[in-house]
GROMACS .gro file of N, CA, C and O in nm:
model
  280
    1MET      N    1  -0.341   2.836  -4.252
    1MET     CA    2  -0.258   2.712  -4.158
    1MET      C    3  -0.193   2.773  -3.999
    1MET      O    4  -0.229   2.709  -3.929
    2ASN      N    5  -0.110   2.851  -4.026
    2ASN     CA    6  -0.063   2.870  -3.965
    2ASN      C    7  -0.157   2.950  -3.795
    2ASN      O    8  -0.150   2.964  -3.697
    3LYS      N    9  -0.255   3.051  -3.896
    3LYS     CA   10  -0.366   3.106  -3.760
    3LYS      C   11  -0.444   2.984  -3.695
    3LYS      O   12  -0.466   2.958  -3.607
    4GLY      N   13  -0.441   2.835  -3.770
    4GLY     CA   14  -0.511   2.748  -3.681
    4GLY      C   15  -0.456   2.681  -3.583
    4GLY      O   16  -0.449   2.632  -3.492
    5VAL      N   17  -0.290   2.682  -3.636
    5VAL     CA   18  -0.174   2.610  -3.553
    5VAL      C   19  -0.200   2.709  -3.403
    5VAL      O   20  -0.179   2.699  -3.287
    6GLY      N   21  -0.172   2.840  -3.437
    6GLY     CA   22  -0.144   2.934  -3.299
    6GLY      C   23  -0.352   2.917  -3.238
    6GLY      O   24  -0.282   2.922  -3.124
    7ILE      N   25  -0.427   2.896  -3.278
    7ILE     CA   26  -0.549   2.866  -3.209
    7ILE      C   27  -0.517   2.753  -3.111
    7ILE      O   28  -0.597   2.773  -3.043
    8LEU      N   29  -0.487   2.652  -3.219
    8LEU     CA   30  -0.523   2.523  -3.146
    8LEU      C   31  -0.406   2.542  -3.024
    8LEU      O   32  -0.433   2.467  -2.909
    9GLU      N   33  -0.306   2.593  -3.048
    9GLU     CA   34  -0.207   2.642  -2.933
    9GLU      C   35  -0.240   2.683  -2.835
    9GLU      O   36  -0.212   2.631  -2.658
   10MET      N   37  -0.319   2.787  -2.844
   10MET     CA   38  -0.384   2.851  -2.750
   10MET      C   39  -0.495   2.782  -2.681
   10MET      O   40  -0.520   2.832  -2.550
   11THR      N   41  -0.548   2.754  -2.756
   11THR     CA   42  -0.674   2.645  -2.650
   11THR      C   43  -0.603   2.537  -2.593
   11THR      O   44  -0.662   2.514  -2.445
   12MET      N   45  -0.491   2.444  -2.613
   12MET     CA   46  -0.438   2.401  -2.567
   12MET      C   47  -0.384   2.424  -2.419
   12MET      O   48  -0.374   2.384  -2.295
   13GLY      N   49  -0.315   2.554  -2.430
   13GLY     CA   50  -0.253   2.619  -2.333
   13GLY      C   51  -0.365   2.650  -2.199
   13GLY      O   52  -0.376   2.586  -2.084
   14ILE      N   53  -0.482   2.706  -2.271
   14ILE     CA   54  -0.587   2.735  -2.146
   14ILE      C   55  -0.638   2.593  -2.083
   14ILE      O   56  -0.628   2.645  -1.983
   15PHE      N   57  -0.662   2.527  -2.180
   15PHE     CA   58  -0.723   2.376  -2.122
   15PHE      C   59  -0.584   2.309  -2.006
   15PHE      O   60  -0.642   2.265  -1.924
   16ILE      N   61  -0.484   2.300  -2.040
   16ILE     CA   62  -0.418   2.270  -1.985
   16ILE      C   63  -0.371   2.361  -1.845
   16ILE      O   64  -0.356   2.312  -1.714
   17THR      N   65  -0.393   2.500  -1.851
   17THR     CA   66  -0.391   2.584  -1.701
   17THR      C   67  -0.532   2.563  -1.596
   17THR      O   68  -0.550   2.512  -1.498
   18LEU      N   69  -0.642   2.514  -1.675
   18LEU     CA   70  -0.777   2.507  -1.610
   18LEU      C   71  -0.738   2.372  -1.573
   18LEU      O   72  -0.820   2.359  -1.425
   19THR      N   73  -0.670   2.270  -1.587
   19THR     CA   74  -0.663   2.137  -1.571
   19THR      C   75  -0.564   2.127  -1.413
   19THR      O   76  -0.616   2.040  -1.343
   20LYS      N   77  -0.487   2.181  -1.448
   20LYS     CA   78  -0.404   2.207  -1.320
   20LYS      C   79  -0.459   2.260  -1.238
   20LYS      O   80  -0.455   2.230  -1.127
   21ALA      N   81  -0.512   2.383  -1.241
   21ALA     CA   82  -0.611   2.459  -1.119
   21ALA      C   83  -0.743   2.360  -1.084
   21ALA      O   84  -0.745   2.353  -0.966
   22TYR      N   85  -0.793   2.251  -1.178
   22TYR     CA   86  -0.877   2.148  -1.106
   22TYR      C   87  -0.825   2.044  -1.003
   22TYR      O   88  -0.872   2.044  -0.918
   23LEU      N   89  -0.710   2.016  -1.069
   23LEU     CA   90  -0.658   1.938  -1.009
   23LEU      C   91  -0.648   1.987  -0.840
   23LEU      O   92  -0.590   1.928  -0.752
   24PHE      N   93  -0.533   2.115  -0.872
   24PHE     CA   94  -0.493   2.163  -0.712
   24PHE      C   95  -0.600   2.174  -0.608
   24PHE      O   96  -0.610   2.134  -0.495
   25LEU      N   97  -0.694   2.195  -0.717
   25LEU     CA   98  -0.848   2.266  -0.590
   25LEU      C   99  -0.905   2.154  -0.540
   25LEU      O  100  -0.913   2.085  -0.457
   26PHE      N  101  -0.899   2.047  -0.611
   26PHE     CA  102  -0.950   1.840  -0.619
   26PHE      C  103  -0.905   1.813  -0.514
   26PHE      O  104  -0.910   1.756  -0.383
   27ILE      N  105  -0.748   1.830  -0.520
   27ILE     CA  106  -0.656   1.764  -0.414
   27ILE      C  107  -0.634   1.855  -0.278
   27ILE      O  108  -0.682   1.757  -0.166
   28SER      N  109  -0.666   1.996  -0.269
   28SER     CA  110  -0.695   2.059  -0.151
   28SER      C  111  -0.807   2.039  -0.075
   28SER      O  112  -0.804   2.011   0.037
   29ILE      N  113  -0.923   2.023  -0.170
   29ILE     CA  114  -1.027   1.951  -0.131
   29ILE      C  115  -1.036   1.866  -0.051
   29ILE      O  116  -1.113   1.855   0.077
   30THR      N  117  -1.003   1.802  -0.117
   30THR     CA  118  -0.976   1.628  -0.089
   30THR      C  119  -0.915   1.622   0.014
   30THR      O  120  -0.941   1.523   0.128
   31ILE      N  121  -0.843   1.652   0.053
   31ILE     CA  122  -0.712   1.652   0.187
   31ILE      C  123  -0.800   1.700   0.314
   31ILE      O  124  -0.799   1.691   0.405
   32ARG      N  125  -0.870   1.807   0.273
   32ARG     CA  126  -0.939   1.874   0.392
   32ARG      C  127  -1.069   1.766   0.447
   32ARG      O  128  -1.117   1.828   0.577
   33TRP      N  129  -1.131   1.708   0.372
   33TRP     CA  130  -1.224   1.645   0.391
   33TRP      C  131  -1.169   1.538   0.394
   33TRP      O  132  -1.263   1.439   0.545
   34THR      N  133  -1.104   1.457   0.385
   34THR     CA  134  -1.043   1.305   0.440
   34THR      C  135  -1.032   1.354   0.570
   34THR      O  136  -0.993   1.244   0.648
   35LEU      N  137  -0.904   1.431   0.636
   35LEU     CA  138  -0.819   1.435   0.713
   35LEU      C  139  -0.867   1.459   0.819
   35LEU      O  140  -0.936   1.610   0.785
   36PRO      N  141  -0.872   1.482   1.006
   36PRO     CA  142  -0.930   1.526   1.057
   36PRO      C  143  -0.873   1.633   1.120
   36PRO      O  144  -0.738   1.663   1.068
   37ARG      N  145  -0.974   1.724   1.128
   37ARG     CA  146  -0.863   1.864   1.208
   37ARG      C  147  -0.826   1.852   1.333
   37ARG      O  148  -0.895   1.783   1.443
   38MET      N  149  -0.757   1.913   1.345
   38MET     CA  150  -0.680   1.930   1.490
   38MET      C  151  -0.666   2.064   1.577
   38MET      O  152  -0.684   2.148   1.456
   39ARG      N  153  -0.714   2.069   1.701
   39ARG     CA  154  -0.715   2.168   1.770
   39ARG      C  155  -0.600   2.241   1.790
   39ARG      O  156  -0.494   2.169   1.760
   40MET      N  157  -0.576   2.373   1.834
   40MET     CA  158  -0.430   2.408   1.887
   40MET      C  159  -0.408   2.356   1.965
   40MET      O  160  -0.262   2.338   1.975
   41ASP      N  161  -0.429   2.314   2.096
   41ASP     CA  162  -0.396   2.238   2.225
   41ASP      C  163  -0.350   2.094   2.143
   41ASP      O  164  -0.216   2.066   2.178
   42GLN      N  165  -0.426   2.024   2.027
   42GLN     CA  166  -0.360   1.881   2.018
   42GLN      C  167  -0.206   1.920   1.925
   42GLN      O  168  -0.119   1.862   1.922
   43LEU      N  169  -0.201   2.032   1.802
   43LEU     CA  170  -0.080   2.081   1.753
   43LEU      C  171   0.024   2.078   1.850
   43LEU      O  172   0.153   2.064   1.798
   44LEU      N  173  -0.022   2.180   1.983
   44LEU     CA  174   0.044   2.204   2.064
   44LEU      C  175   0.158   2.078   2.123
   44LEU      O  176   0.269   2.107   2.142
   45ASN      N  177   0.071   1.992   2.168
   45ASN     CA  178   0.076   1.891   2.224
   45ASN      C  179   0.186   1.803   2.142
   45ASN      O  180   0.310   1.717   2.185
   46LEU      N  181   0.170   1.816   2.026
   46LEU     CA  182   0.224   1.728   1.920
   46LEU      C  183   0.383   1.792   1.909
   46LEU      O  184   0.447   1.678   1.879
   47GLY      N  185   0.364   1.887   1.885
   47GLY     CA  186   0.522   1.976   1.871
   47GLY      C  187   0.587   1.929   2.006
   47GLY      O  188   0.700   1.905   1.974
   48TRP      N  189   0.550   1.925   2.110
   48TRP     CA  190   0.631   1.954   2.232
   48TRP      C  191   0.648   1.798   2.272
   48TRP      O  192   0.754   1.759   2.294
   49LYS      N  193   0.547   1.762   2.266
   49LYS     CA  194   0.555   1.604   2.351
   49LYS      C  195   0.635   1.510   2.212
   49LYS      O  196   0.671   1.364   2.260
   50PHE      N  197   0.625   1.489   2.058
   50PHE     CA  198   0.670   1.439   2.012
   50PHE      C  199   0.777   1.468   1.896
   50PHE      O  200   0.861   1.421   1.874
   51LEU      N  201   0.783   1.591   1.836
   51LEU     CA  202   0.885   1.681   1.741
   51LEU      C  203   0.956   1.697   1.811
   51LEU      O  204   1.086   1.701   1.763
   52LEU      N  205   0.940   1.801   1.966
   52LEU     CA  206   1.084   1.841   1.976
   52LEU      C  207   1.184   1.722   2.026
   52LEU      O  208   1.341   1.750   1.981
   53PRO      N  209   1.149   1.578   2.090
   53PRO     CA  210   1.247   1.489   2.097
   53PRO      C  211   1.275   1.444   1.981
   53PRO      O  212   1.394   1.399   1.986
   54ILE      N  213   1.193   1.436   1.880
   54ILE     CA  214   1.255   1.359   1.779
   54ILE      C  215   1.379   1.446   1.688
   54ILE      O  216   1.511   1.398   1.687
   55SER      N  217   1.346   1.574   1.712
   55SER     CA  218   1.437   1.685   1.622
   55SER      C  219   1.553   1.710   1.735
   55SER      O  220   1.656   1.716   1.681
   56LEU      N  221   1.571   1.660   1.873
   56LEU     CA  222   1.677   1.682   1.938
   56LEU      C  223   1.758   1.520   1.919
   56LEU      O  224   1.865   1.565   1.953
   57GLY      N  225   1.676   1.442   1.922
   57GLY     CA  226   1.789   1.333   1.858
   57GLY      C  227   1.868   1.326   1.759
   57GLY      O  228   1.958   1.302   1.764
   58ASN      N  229   1.786   1.375   1.664
   58ASN     CA  230   1.845   1.414   1.535
   58ASN      C  231   1.995   1.478   1.531
   58ASN      O  232   2.065   1.431   1.477
   59LEU      N  233   1.925   1.621   1.591
   59LEU     CA  234   2.082   1.664   1.620
   59LEU      C  235   2.151   1.607   1.696
   59LEU      O  236   2.312   1.637   1.627
   60LEU      N  237   2.101   1.530   1.783
   60LEU     CA  238   2.285   1.479   1.897
   60LEU      C  239   2.263   1.344   1.801
   60LEU      O  240   2.428   1.351   1.799
   61LEU      N  241   2.227   1.291   1.705
   61LEU     CA  242   2.300   1.199   1.605
   61LEU      C  243   2.336   1.222   1.537
   61LEU      O  244   2.479   1.191   1.477
   62THR      N  245   2.345   1.342   1.446
   62THR     CA  246   2.406   1.419   1.366
   62THR      C  247   2.521   1.484   1.409
   62THR      O  248   2.639   1.466   1.351
   63THR      N  249   2.512   1.540   1.537
   63THR     CA  250   2.634   1.586   1.533
   63THR      C  251   2.757   1.484   1.596
   63THR      O  252   2.873   1.505   1.605
   64SER      N  253   2.715   1.385   1.658
   64SER     CA  254   2.803   1.262   1.667
   64SER      C  255   2.875   1.206   1.618
   64SER      O  256   2.972   1.183   1.569
   65SER      N  257   2.793   1.200   1.501
   65SER     CA  258   2.876   1.116   1.320
   65SER      C  259   2.945   1.233   1.334
   65SER      O  260   3.023   1.194   1.243
   66GLN      N  261   2.907   1.371   1.299
   66GLN     CA  262   2.998   1.483   1.260
   66GLN      C  263   3.149   1.445   1.307
   66GLN      O  264   3.248   1.479   1.328
   67LEU      N  265   3.142   1.469   1.447
   67LEU     CA  266   3.269   1.434   1.551
   67LEU      C  267   3.309   1.350   1.569
   67LEU      O  268   3.477   1.328   1.562
   68VAL      N  269   3.251   1.217   1.542
   68VAL     CA  270   3.321   1.106   1.501
   68VAL      C  271   3.416   1.105   1.352
   68VAL      O  272   3.496   1.013   1.357
   69SER      N  273   3.376   1.100   1.265
   69SER     CA  274   3.424   1.145   1.134
   69SER      C  275   3.536   1.247   1.105
   69SER      O  276   3.621   1.209   1.032
   70LEU      N  277   3.556   1.337   1.252
   70LEU     CA  278   3.664   1.417   1.246
   70LEU      C  279   3.754   1.332   1.290
   70LEU      O  280   3.865   1.258   1.260
   0.00000   0.00000   0.00000
């Protein structure tokens, strides 16, 4: 009886590991196929023209809220 339970646990462990690997691969492949690829110059423009002003604004708001709360 114990040997049968051990084999069942081992089989379930292997099945769960393979399922997780399959899901990880499926999600990563699906994302690669559905989202457009961005060129390096597009990523640089995104960083400098969009993300940098947002992060500086966030820094300004956070600093000002901390100074006001003092």
